[in-house]
mmCIF file of C-alpha atoms in Angstrom:
data_model
loop_
_atom_site.group_PDB
_atom_site.id
_atom_site.type_symbol
_atom_site.label_atom_id
_atom_site.label_comp_id
_atom_site.label_asym_id
_atom_site.label_seq_id
_atom_site.Cartn_x
_atom_site.Cartn_y
_atom_site.Cartn_z
ATOM 1 C CA MET A 1 134.298 52.855 86.671
ATOM 2 C CA LEU A 2 131.472 54.059 84.440
ATOM 3 C CA LYS A 3 132.142 53.705 80.721
ATOM 4 C CA ILE A 4 129.930 54.225 77.692
ATOM 5 C CA ASN A 5 130.614 52.665 74.323
ATOM 6 C CA ILE A 6 128.775 53.928 71.230
ATOM 7 C CA SER A 7 128.289 51.995 68.004
ATOM 8 C CA ASP A 8 126.082 52.720 65.022
ATOM 9 C CA ARG A 9 124.200 50.235 62.877
ATOM 10 C CA LEU A 10 122.284 50.355 59.638
ATOM 11 C CA LEU A 11 119.046 48.364 59.587
ATOM 12 C CA HIS A 12 117.377 47.396 56.314
ATOM 13 C CA PHE A 13 113.635 47.276 55.697
ATOM 14 C CA LYS A 14 112.169 44.081 54.313
ATOM 15 C CA GLN A 15 110.209 46.233 51.900
ATOM 16 C CA PRO A 16 110.287 50.000 51.311
ATOM 17 C CA ALA A 17 108.361 51.848 54.016
ATOM 18 C CA GLY A 18 106.355 54.688 52.524
ATOM 19 C CA THR A 19 105.775 57.726 54.737
ATOM 20 C CA SER A 20 104.634 61.299 54.169
ATOM 21 C CA ARG A 21 108.316 62.248 54.148
ATOM 22 C CA GLY A 22 109.404 59.811 51.509
ATOM 23 C CA VAL A 23 110.264 56.142 51.369
ATOM 24 C CA TYR A 24 112.625 54.494 53.854
ATOM 25 C CA THR A 25 114.738 51.551 52.712
ATOM 26 C CA GLU A 26 117.224 51.641 55.603
ATOM 27 C CA ARG A 27 117.394 52.966 59.148
ATOM 28 C CA ARG A 28 120.452 54.199 61.048
ATOM 29 C CA ILE A 29 120.574 53.808 64.823
ATOM 30 C CA TRP A 30 123.172 54.327 67.566
ATOM 31 C CA LEU A 31 123.535 51.838 70.423
ATOM 32 C CA VAL A 32 124.907 53.042 73.762
ATOM 33 C CA GLU A 33 126.398 50.387 76.023
ATOM 34 C CA VAL A 34 126.869 51.481 79.625
ATOM 35 C CA THR A 35 129.155 49.451 81.909
ATOM 36 C CA ASP A 36 130.019 49.942 85.567
ATOM 37 C CA ASN A 37 131.684 47.441 87.913
ATOM 38 C CA GLY A 38 130.769 44.460 85.804
ATOM 39 C CA ARG A 39 127.196 45.570 85.161
ATOM 40 C CA LYS A 40 126.105 46.316 81.599
ATOM 41 C CA GLY A 41 123.107 47.939 79.929
ATOM 42 C CA VAL A 42 122.230 48.782 76.328
ATOM 43 C CA GLY A 43 119.985 51.527 74.996
ATOM 44 C CA GLU A 44 119.074 52.756 71.529
ATOM 45 C CA CYS A 45 119.277 56.268 70.088
ATOM 46 C CA ALA A 46 117.271 56.422 66.875
ATOM 47 C CA PRO A 47 116.401 59.858 65.441
ATOM 48 C CA LEU A 48 114.061 59.879 62.461
ATOM 49 C CA PRO A 49 115.431 61.745 59.427
ATOM 50 C CA GLN A 50 113.627 65.029 58.709
ATOM 51 C CA LEU A 51 111.289 64.490 61.652
ATOM 52 C CA SER A 52 113.128 64.300 64.995
ATOM 53 C CA CYS A 53 113.944 67.633 66.604
ATOM 54 C CA ASP A 54 117.434 66.234 67.265
ATOM 55 C CA ASP A 55 118.050 65.029 63.699
ATOM 56 C CA VAL A 56 121.223 67.100 63.312
ATOM 57 C CA PRO A 57 124.175 66.574 60.918
ATOM 58 C CA ASP A 58 126.656 66.040 63.760
ATOM 59 C CA TYR A 59 124.400 63.684 65.725
ATOM 60 C CA GLY A 60 127.155 61.175 66.517
ATOM 61 C CA GLU A 61 129.529 63.853 67.780
ATOM 62 C CA ARG A 62 126.903 65.434 70.027
ATOM 63 C CA LEU A 63 125.923 62.047 71.412
ATOM 64 C CA ARG A 64 129.555 61.280 72.222
ATOM 65 C CA ALA A 65 129.935 64.634 73.966
ATOM 66 C CA PHE A 66 126.922 63.933 76.191
ATOM 67 C CA CYS A 67 128.196 60.438 76.926
ATOM 68 C CA ARG A 68 131.594 61.828 78.012
ATOM 69 C CA GLU A 69 129.765 64.146 80.391
ATOM 70 C CA VAL A 70 127.781 61.214 81.795
ATOM 71 C CA GLU A 71 130.992 59.224 82.264
ATOM 72 C CA GLN A 72 132.488 62.099 84.251
ATOM 73 C CA THR A 73 129.445 62.886 86.410
ATOM 74 C CA GLY A 74 127.854 59.451 86.696
ATOM 75 C CA SER A 75 124.378 60.809 85.971
ATOM 76 C CA ILE A 76 122.186 61.780 83.030
ATOM 77 C CA PRO A 77 121.881 65.571 82.457
ATOM 78 C CA TYR A 78 118.116 65.533 81.926
ATOM 79 C CA GLU A 79 117.614 69.256 81.435
ATOM 80 C CA ALA A 80 120.507 69.561 78.969
ATOM 81 C CA LEU A 81 119.108 66.591 77.027
ATOM 82 C CA ARG A 82 115.528 67.892 76.726
ATOM 83 C CA PRO A 83 116.228 69.146 73.158
ATOM 84 C CA TYR A 84 117.682 65.699 72.284
ATOM 85 C CA PRO A 85 114.907 63.200 73.088
ATOM 86 C CA SER A 86 116.336 60.245 71.144
ATOM 87 C CA MET A 87 119.673 60.585 72.952
ATOM 88 C CA LEU A 88 117.901 60.889 76.295
ATOM 89 C CA PHE A 89 115.802 57.803 75.561
ATOM 90 C CA GLY A 90 118.906 55.772 74.702
ATOM 91 C CA LEU A 91 120.748 56.769 77.871
ATOM 92 C CA GLU A 92 117.687 56.380 80.129
ATOM 93 C CA THR A 93 116.999 52.870 78.939
ATOM 94 C CA ALA A 94 120.676 51.844 78.975
ATOM 95 C CA PHE A 95 120.945 52.883 82.638
ATOM 96 C CA ALA A 96 117.651 51.158 83.437
ATOM 97 C CA ASP A 97 118.984 47.995 81.814
ATOM 98 C CA MET A 98 122.291 48.202 83.705
ATOM 99 C CA ASN A 99 120.605 48.866 87.068
ATOM 100 C CA ASN A 100 118.128 45.999 86.626
ATOM 101 C CA ALA A 101 115.312 48.561 86.540
ATOM 102 C CA PHE A 102 113.886 46.791 83.496
ATOM 103 C CA PRO A 103 111.084 46.177 83.264
ATOM 104 C CA PHE A 104 109.681 49.555 84.225
ATOM 105 C CA ARG A 105 107.543 49.017 87.282
ATOM 106 C CA GLN A 106 103.824 49.508 87.757
ATOM 107 C CA ALA A 107 102.602 52.256 90.066
ATOM 108 C CA ASP A 108 102.710 49.812 92.997
ATOM 109 C CA GLY A 109 106.329 48.915 92.230
ATOM 110 C CA SER A 110 105.639 45.419 90.941
ATOM 111 C CA ASP A 111 106.566 43.849 87.634
ATOM 112 C CA THR A 112 103.933 43.918 84.910
ATOM 113 C CA PRO A 113 102.025 40.926 83.543
ATOM 114 C CA PHE A 114 103.665 41.761 80.197
ATOM 115 C CA SER A 115 107.199 41.615 81.600
ATOM 116 C CA ARG A 116 106.444 38.284 83.270
ATOM 117 C CA GLY A 117 105.262 36.852 79.944
ATOM 118 C CA GLU A 118 101.732 36.388 81.306
ATOM 119 C CA GLU A 119 99.918 38.903 79.091
ATOM 120 C CA GLY A 120 100.463 40.488 75.700
ATOM 121 C CA ILE A 121 99.967 44.128 74.820
ATOM 122 C CA PRO A 122 97.271 44.707 72.163
ATOM 123 C CA ILE A 123 98.684 46.533 69.141
ATOM 124 C CA ASN A 124 97.291 48.011 65.969
ATOM 125 C CA GLY A 125 98.074 46.569 62.575
ATOM 126 C CA LEU A 126 100.004 49.223 60.636
ATOM 127 C CA ILE A 127 99.185 49.669 56.954
ATOM 128 C CA TRP A 128 101.909 51.556 55.118
ATOM 129 C CA MET A 129 101.214 54.036 52.354
ATOM 130 C CA GLY A 130 100.978 52.555 48.893
ATOM 131 C CA THR A 131 98.656 52.042 45.979
ATOM 132 C CA PHE A 132 94.995 51.193 46.525
ATOM 133 C CA GLU A 133 95.696 47.549 45.706
ATOM 134 C CA GLU A 134 98.785 47.339 47.958
ATOM 135 C CA MET A 135 97.013 48.879 50.936
ATOM 136 C CA TYR A 136 93.938 46.689 50.575
ATOM 137 C CA ARG A 137 96.100 43.556 50.323
ATOM 138 C CA ARG A 138 97.958 44.567 53.485
ATOM 139 C CA ILE A 139 94.662 45.128 55.293
ATOM 140 C CA GLU A 140 93.520 41.620 54.362
ATOM 141 C CA GLU A 141 96.809 40.217 55.668
ATOM 142 C CA LYS A 142 96.369 41.987 59.024
ATOM 143 C CA LEU A 143 92.819 40.751 59.375
ATOM 144 C CA GLN A 144 93.871 37.187 58.605
ATOM 145 C CA ALA A 145 96.566 37.530 61.284
ATOM 146 C CA GLY A 146 93.877 38.347 63.849
ATOM 147 C CA PHE A 147 94.087 42.134 64.174
ATOM 148 C CA HIS A 148 90.962 44.028 65.248
ATOM 149 C CA CYS A 149 92.554 47.493 65.173
ATOM 150 C CA VAL A 150 94.078 48.755 61.926
ATOM 151 C CA LYS A 151 95.902 52.021 61.358
ATOM 152 C CA LEU A 152 96.002 53.406 57.824
ATOM 153 C CA LYS A 153 98.606 55.916 56.756
ATOM 154 C CA ILE A 154 96.876 58.196 54.277
ATOM 155 C CA GLY A 155 98.213 60.884 51.977
ATOM 156 C CA ALA A 156 100.124 58.806 49.433
ATOM 157 C CA ILE A 157 97.344 58.288 46.896
ATOM 158 C CA ASP A 158 94.637 60.738 45.867
ATOM 159 C CA TRP A 159 91.943 61.556 48.409
ATOM 160 C CA ASP A 160 89.043 60.066 46.443
ATOM 161 C CA ARG A 161 90.788 56.694 46.269
ATOM 162 C CA GLU A 162 91.655 56.795 49.966
ATOM 163 C CA ILE A 163 88.031 57.462 50.883
ATOM 164 C CA ALA A 164 86.989 54.690 48.496
ATOM 165 C CA LEU A 165 89.377 52.311 50.287
ATOM 166 C CA ILE A 166 87.943 53.206 53.697
ATOM 167 C CA GLN A 167 84.414 52.920 52.340
ATOM 168 C CA HIS A 168 85.241 49.482 50.943
ATOM 169 C CA ILE A 169 86.545 48.347 54.347
ATOM 170 C CA ARG A 170 83.429 49.575 56.146
ATOM 171 C CA ARG A 171 81.194 47.919 53.569
ATOM 172 C CA HIS A 172 82.614 44.572 54.686
ATOM 173 C CA PHE A 173 83.484 45.161 58.352
ATOM 174 C CA THR A 174 81.615 47.030 61.093
ATOM 175 C CA LYS A 175 83.307 49.193 63.719
ATOM 176 C CA GLU A 176 82.787 46.329 66.186
ATOM 177 C CA GLN A 177 84.749 44.024 63.880
ATOM 178 C CA ILE A 178 87.538 46.477 62.995
ATOM 179 C CA GLU A 179 88.643 49.629 64.766
ATOM 180 C CA LEU A 180 89.969 51.990 62.090
ATOM 181 C CA ARG A 181 92.569 54.630 62.879
ATOM 182 C CA VAL A 182 93.994 56.923 60.214
ATOM 183 C CA ASP A 183 97.187 58.967 60.193
ATOM 184 C CA ALA A 184 97.254 61.977 57.881
ATOM 185 C CA ASN A 185 100.809 62.995 58.862
ATOM 186 C CA GLY A 186 99.792 66.646 58.432
ATOM 187 C CA GLY A 187 98.619 66.012 54.888
ATOM 188 C CA PHE A 188 95.451 68.153 55.029
ATOM 189 C CA THR A 189 95.358 71.926 54.672
ATOM 190 C CA ILE A 190 93.648 74.288 57.095
ATOM 191 C CA GLU A 191 91.152 75.007 54.325
ATOM 192 C CA ASN A 192 90.169 71.412 53.435
ATOM 193 C CA ALA A 193 90.666 69.673 56.797
ATOM 194 C CA MET A 194 87.130 70.038 58.169
ATOM 195 C CA ASP A 195 85.523 68.803 54.956
ATOM 196 C CA ARG A 196 87.760 65.725 54.994
ATOM 197 C CA LEU A 197 87.099 65.069 58.675
ATOM 198 C CA GLU A 198 83.371 65.148 57.964
ATOM 199 C CA GLN A 199 83.821 62.644 55.139
ATOM 200 C CA LEU A 200 85.869 60.340 57.360
ATOM 201 C CA ALA A 201 83.335 60.568 60.187
ATOM 202 C CA LYS A 202 80.798 58.712 58.035
ATOM 203 C CA TYR A 203 82.880 55.539 58.381
ATOM 204 C CA ASP A 204 83.179 55.197 62.169
ATOM 205 C CA ILE A 205 86.842 56.170 62.393
ATOM 206 C CA HIS A 206 88.314 55.804 65.894
ATOM 207 C CA SER A 207 90.653 58.785 65.473
ATOM 208 C CA ILE A 208 92.814 60.700 63.040
ATOM 209 C CA GLU A 209 96.423 61.601 63.742
ATOM 210 C CA GLN A 210 97.781 65.020 62.892
ATOM 211 C CA PRO A 211 95.313 66.206 60.222
ATOM 212 C CA ILE A 212 97.160 69.469 59.432
ATOM 213 C CA PRO A 213 100.914 70.165 59.503
ATOM 214 C CA PRO A 214 102.532 70.890 62.873
ATOM 215 C CA SER A 215 103.629 74.401 63.728
ATOM 216 C CA ARG A 216 107.365 73.798 63.498
ATOM 217 C CA THR A 217 108.953 74.437 60.120
ATOM 218 C CA GLY A 218 112.487 73.203 60.761
ATOM 219 C CA PHE A 219 114.354 70.959 63.141
ATOM 220 C CA HIS A 220 114.574 73.680 65.821
ATOM 221 C CA GLU A 221 112.582 76.575 64.360
ATOM 222 C CA ARG A 222 108.979 77.607 64.880
ATOM 223 C CA LYS A 223 106.935 79.889 62.703
ATOM 224 C CA ASN A 224 103.538 81.324 63.525
ATOM 225 C CA ASN A 225 103.014 78.914 66.408
ATOM 226 C CA GLU A 226 100.014 80.767 67.722
ATOM 227 C CA GLY A 227 98.255 80.846 64.359
ATOM 228 C CA ARG A 228 98.810 77.144 63.748
ATOM 229 C CA TRP A 229 97.791 76.180 67.274
ATOM 230 C CA VAL A 230 94.611 78.255 66.917
ATOM 231 C CA ALA A 231 93.774 76.427 63.681
ATOM 232 C CA MET A 232 94.384 73.025 65.277
ATOM 233 C CA ALA A 233 92.427 74.077 68.371
ATOM 234 C CA ARG A 234 89.435 74.987 66.212
ATOM 235 C CA LEU A 235 89.599 71.605 64.482
ATOM 236 C CA CYS A 236 89.754 69.778 67.819
ATOM 237 C CA ARG A 237 86.830 71.819 69.124
ATOM 238 C CA GLU A 238 84.583 71.309 66.075
ATOM 239 C CA THR A 239 85.752 67.928 64.747
ATOM 240 C CA PRO A 240 83.187 65.162 64.150
ATOM 241 C CA LEU A 241 85.795 62.513 65.089
ATOM 242 C CA PRO A 242 88.588 62.449 67.685
ATOM 243 C CA ILE A 243 91.924 64.052 66.767
ATOM 244 C CA ALA A 244 95.251 62.740 68.069
ATOM 245 C CA LEU A 245 98.390 64.871 68.049
ATOM 246 C CA ASP A 246 101.722 63.340 67.113
ATOM 247 C CA GLU A 247 104.125 65.517 65.101
ATOM 248 C CA GLU A 248 102.676 68.585 66.838
ATOM 249 C CA LEU A 249 104.398 67.452 70.038
ATOM 250 C CA ILE A 250 107.881 67.194 68.507
ATOM 251 C CA GLY A 251 110.248 69.854 69.807
ATOM 252 C CA VAL A 252 107.844 70.857 72.595
ATOM 253 C CA ASN A 253 110.206 69.835 75.356
ATOM 254 C CA GLY A 254 109.676 72.172 78.313
ATOM 255 C CA VAL A 255 106.891 71.631 80.854
ATOM 256 C CA ASP A 256 105.486 75.146 80.444
ATOM 257 C CA GLU A 257 105.350 74.753 76.672
ATOM 258 C CA LYS A 258 103.629 71.372 76.991
ATOM 259 C CA VAL A 259 101.015 72.917 79.267
ATOM 260 C CA MET A 260 100.481 75.786 76.816
ATOM 261 C CA LEU A 261 100.027 73.417 73.865
ATOM 262 C CA LEU A 262 97.549 71.163 75.668
ATOM 263 C CA ASP A 263 95.568 74.071 77.111
ATOM 264 C CA THR A 264 95.438 75.853 73.742
ATOM 265 C CA ILE A 265 94.664 72.947 71.410
ATOM 266 C CA ARG A 266 92.782 70.573 73.728
ATOM 267 C CA PRO A 267 93.117 67.470 71.523
ATOM 268 C CA GLN A 268 91.124 64.330 72.217
ATOM 269 C CA TYR A 269 94.328 62.226 72.279
ATOM 270 C CA ILE A 270 98.084 62.555 72.182
ATOM 271 C CA ILE A 271 100.391 59.850 70.843
ATOM 272 C CA LEU A 272 103.761 59.387 72.516
ATOM 273 C CA LYS A 273 106.906 58.171 70.822
ATOM 274 C CA PRO A 274 109.613 58.310 73.506
ATOM 275 C CA SER A 275 112.400 58.745 70.931
ATOM 276 C CA LEU A 276 110.609 61.836 69.601
ATOM 277 C CA HIS A 277 108.737 63.193 72.598
ATOM 278 C CA GLY A 278 111.193 63.507 75.448
ATOM 279 C CA GLY A 279 112.425 60.028 76.255
ATOM 280 C CA ILE A 280 110.835 58.133 79.130
ATOM 281 C CA ARG A 281 110.769 61.070 81.531
ATOM 282 C CA GLY A 282 109.393 63.481 78.933
ATOM 283 C CA SER A 283 106.714 61.018 77.845
ATOM 284 C CA GLU A 284 105.684 60.521 81.471
ATOM 285 C CA GLU A 285 105.291 64.315 81.713
ATOM 286 C CA TRP A 286 103.070 64.387 78.631
ATOM 287 C CA ILE A 287 100.878 61.554 79.942
ATOM 288 C CA ARG A 288 100.502 63.150 83.381
ATOM 289 C CA LEU A 289 99.625 66.562 81.955
ATOM 290 C CA ALA A 290 97.175 65.006 79.488
ATOM 291 C CA ARG A 291 95.432 62.973 82.191
ATOM 292 C CA GLU A 292 95.001 66.097 84.308
ATOM 293 C CA ARG A 293 93.069 67.594 81.373
ATOM 294 C CA GLY A 294 91.007 64.540 80.481
ATOM 295 C CA ILE A 295 93.033 63.905 77.321
ATOM 296 C CA GLY A 296 93.675 60.296 76.317
ATOM 297 C CA SER A 297 96.948 58.872 75.055
ATOM 298 C CA TRP A 298 98.705 55.827 73.728
ATOM 299 C CA ILE A 299 102.307 54.925 72.966
ATOM 300 C CA THR A 300 103.973 53.906 69.721
ATOM 301 C CA SER A 301 107.435 52.994 68.590
ATOM 302 C CA ALA A 302 109.225 55.067 65.956
ATOM 303 C CA LEU A 303 110.956 52.459 63.793
ATOM 304 C CA GLU A 304 113.504 51.536 66.453
ATOM 305 C CA SER A 305 115.205 48.153 66.493
ATOM 306 C CA ASN A 306 113.974 45.502 68.916
ATOM 307 C CA ILE A 307 116.125 47.044 71.646
ATOM 308 C CA GLY A 308 114.200 50.298 71.604
ATOM 309 C CA LEU A 309 110.897 48.534 70.931
ATOM 310 C CA SER A 310 111.352 46.299 73.970
ATOM 311 C CA ALA A 311 112.006 49.308 76.222
ATOM 312 C CA ILE A 312 108.954 51.151 74.871
ATOM 313 C CA ALA A 313 106.745 48.076 75.343
ATOM 314 C CA HIS A 314 107.840 47.712 78.972
ATOM 315 C CA PHE A 315 107.130 51.412 79.495
ATOM 316 C CA ALA A 316 103.650 51.131 77.957
ATOM 317 C CA ALA A 317 102.868 48.097 80.113
ATOM 318 C CA ALA A 318 103.883 50.002 83.255
ATOM 319 C CA VAL A 319 102.179 53.309 82.523
ATOM 320 C CA TYR A 320 98.877 51.808 81.292
ATOM 321 C CA GLY A 321 98.962 48.601 83.320
ATOM 322 C CA PRO A 322 98.454 46.224 84.867
ATOM 323 C CA HIS A 323 96.156 45.165 82.020
ATOM 324 C CA VAL A 324 96.627 47.197 78.827
ATOM 325 C CA SER A 325 93.339 47.398 76.917
ATOM 326 C CA MET A 326 93.831 50.124 74.286
ATOM 327 C CA PRO A 327 95.855 48.992 71.248
ATOM 328 C CA GLN A 328 99.328 50.535 71.198
ATOM 329 C CA GLY A 329 101.519 51.187 68.159
ATOM 330 C CA LEU A 330 104.184 48.563 68.827
ATOM 331 C CA GLY A 331 104.140 46.436 65.692
ATOM 332 C CA THR A 332 107.297 47.681 63.983
ATOM 333 C CA GLY A 333 109.697 44.967 65.116
ATOM 334 C CA GLN A 334 109.087 42.788 62.061
ATOM 335 C CA LEU A 335 109.999 45.452 59.503
ATOM 336 C CA PHE A 336 113.746 44.791 59.275
ATOM 337 C CA THR A 337 115.768 42.005 57.682
ATOM 338 C CA ASP A 338 118.595 42.422 60.210
ATOM 339 C CA ASN A 339 116.870 43.354 63.462
ATOM 340 C CA ILE A 340 118.580 42.763 66.801
ATOM 341 C CA PRO A 341 117.266 39.591 68.501
ATOM 342 C CA MET A 342 115.141 40.175 71.606
ATOM 343 C CA PRO A 343 112.595 37.946 73.381
ATOM 344 C CA LEU A 344 109.665 39.657 71.648
ATOM 345 C CA GLU A 345 107.027 38.065 69.462
ATOM 346 C CA ILE A 346 103.687 38.979 67.945
ATOM 347 C CA ARG A 347 100.918 36.446 68.500
ATOM 348 C CA GLY A 348 97.707 37.435 66.799
ATOM 349 C CA GLU A 349 97.103 41.097 67.633
ATOM 350 C CA LYS A 350 99.329 41.231 70.723
ATOM 351 C CA LEU A 351 103.011 41.806 71.435
ATOM 352 C CA TRP A 352 104.429 39.341 73.964
ATOM 353 C CA MET A 353 107.609 38.904 75.938
ATOM 354 C CA LYS A 354 108.761 35.316 75.577
ATOM 355 C CA LYS A 355 109.264 33.494 78.826
ATOM 356 C CA ILE A 356 112.892 32.501 79.263
ATOM 357 C CA TYR A 357 113.443 29.442 81.431
#
């Protein structure tokens, strides 16, 4: 008999995590444990406050209602869960775990080198927002750890100091030595974005995430979509460096709407967070539609525990495998003091599955 048990946990950051939406010191997640005839699987539902389209006040109650429906029907209601990507992700991965479908398979149906513990997935070193001194110290730490791709979150200190920081990095390291990615989290305005992109382009930046704010203004509301998409489309058409969309994809859950966004904006990249962008199935849709249009992509975690991170890593290894070459954003597992143990470890600039004998 199919049963689903739900429990919530509060994870604590080792140090405050500064984002464009404030500073996180703790992280609430919901674990869904699916059991059926002695089989068991666990998945993670982890909406991000003030960012996820399913960050609703009664999140726990809605999740329980969907789980009761799944218990009764024995299947996941994918269409009903499109507006709730973090819930869908948790249920998808719990069922995959229970049905021994982990790891996600490669296109030929075989396990991945990552899942067999034979290869690691290259990841970027994430530099959280902070003061000039804090960010530079963190960069040095990542370089000493062996990272060759570093992602800087910008928007926390004044623009002149951020440019000075990037200039300082490039003065000491070439683009061949360090790949620099920046994430503006929508911190530029339509008026100043192009000027700032031109300044950044002088320093061999790989890409910039979400330079101007996304079109949505609330958890489920949209305002002036067309105007915002036109502005982003112009930036992507005229930009001197590649633009990657992240927050812009949140809440765009239907296939037709995904097609409209990609055809209108035509970004150089999209960045998929399964908990935010449609779960596993929704992320697969985004990747397929992007590939059909010559748009690149990579996958990142969204501050999940190791349970969610492990599922996302297996997914990335399958969808970009067998040998993942582009750095993914999967380095968040070391952020918490009380993370859930999983056979994951970072060696140098790669995330590995430990071999269990």
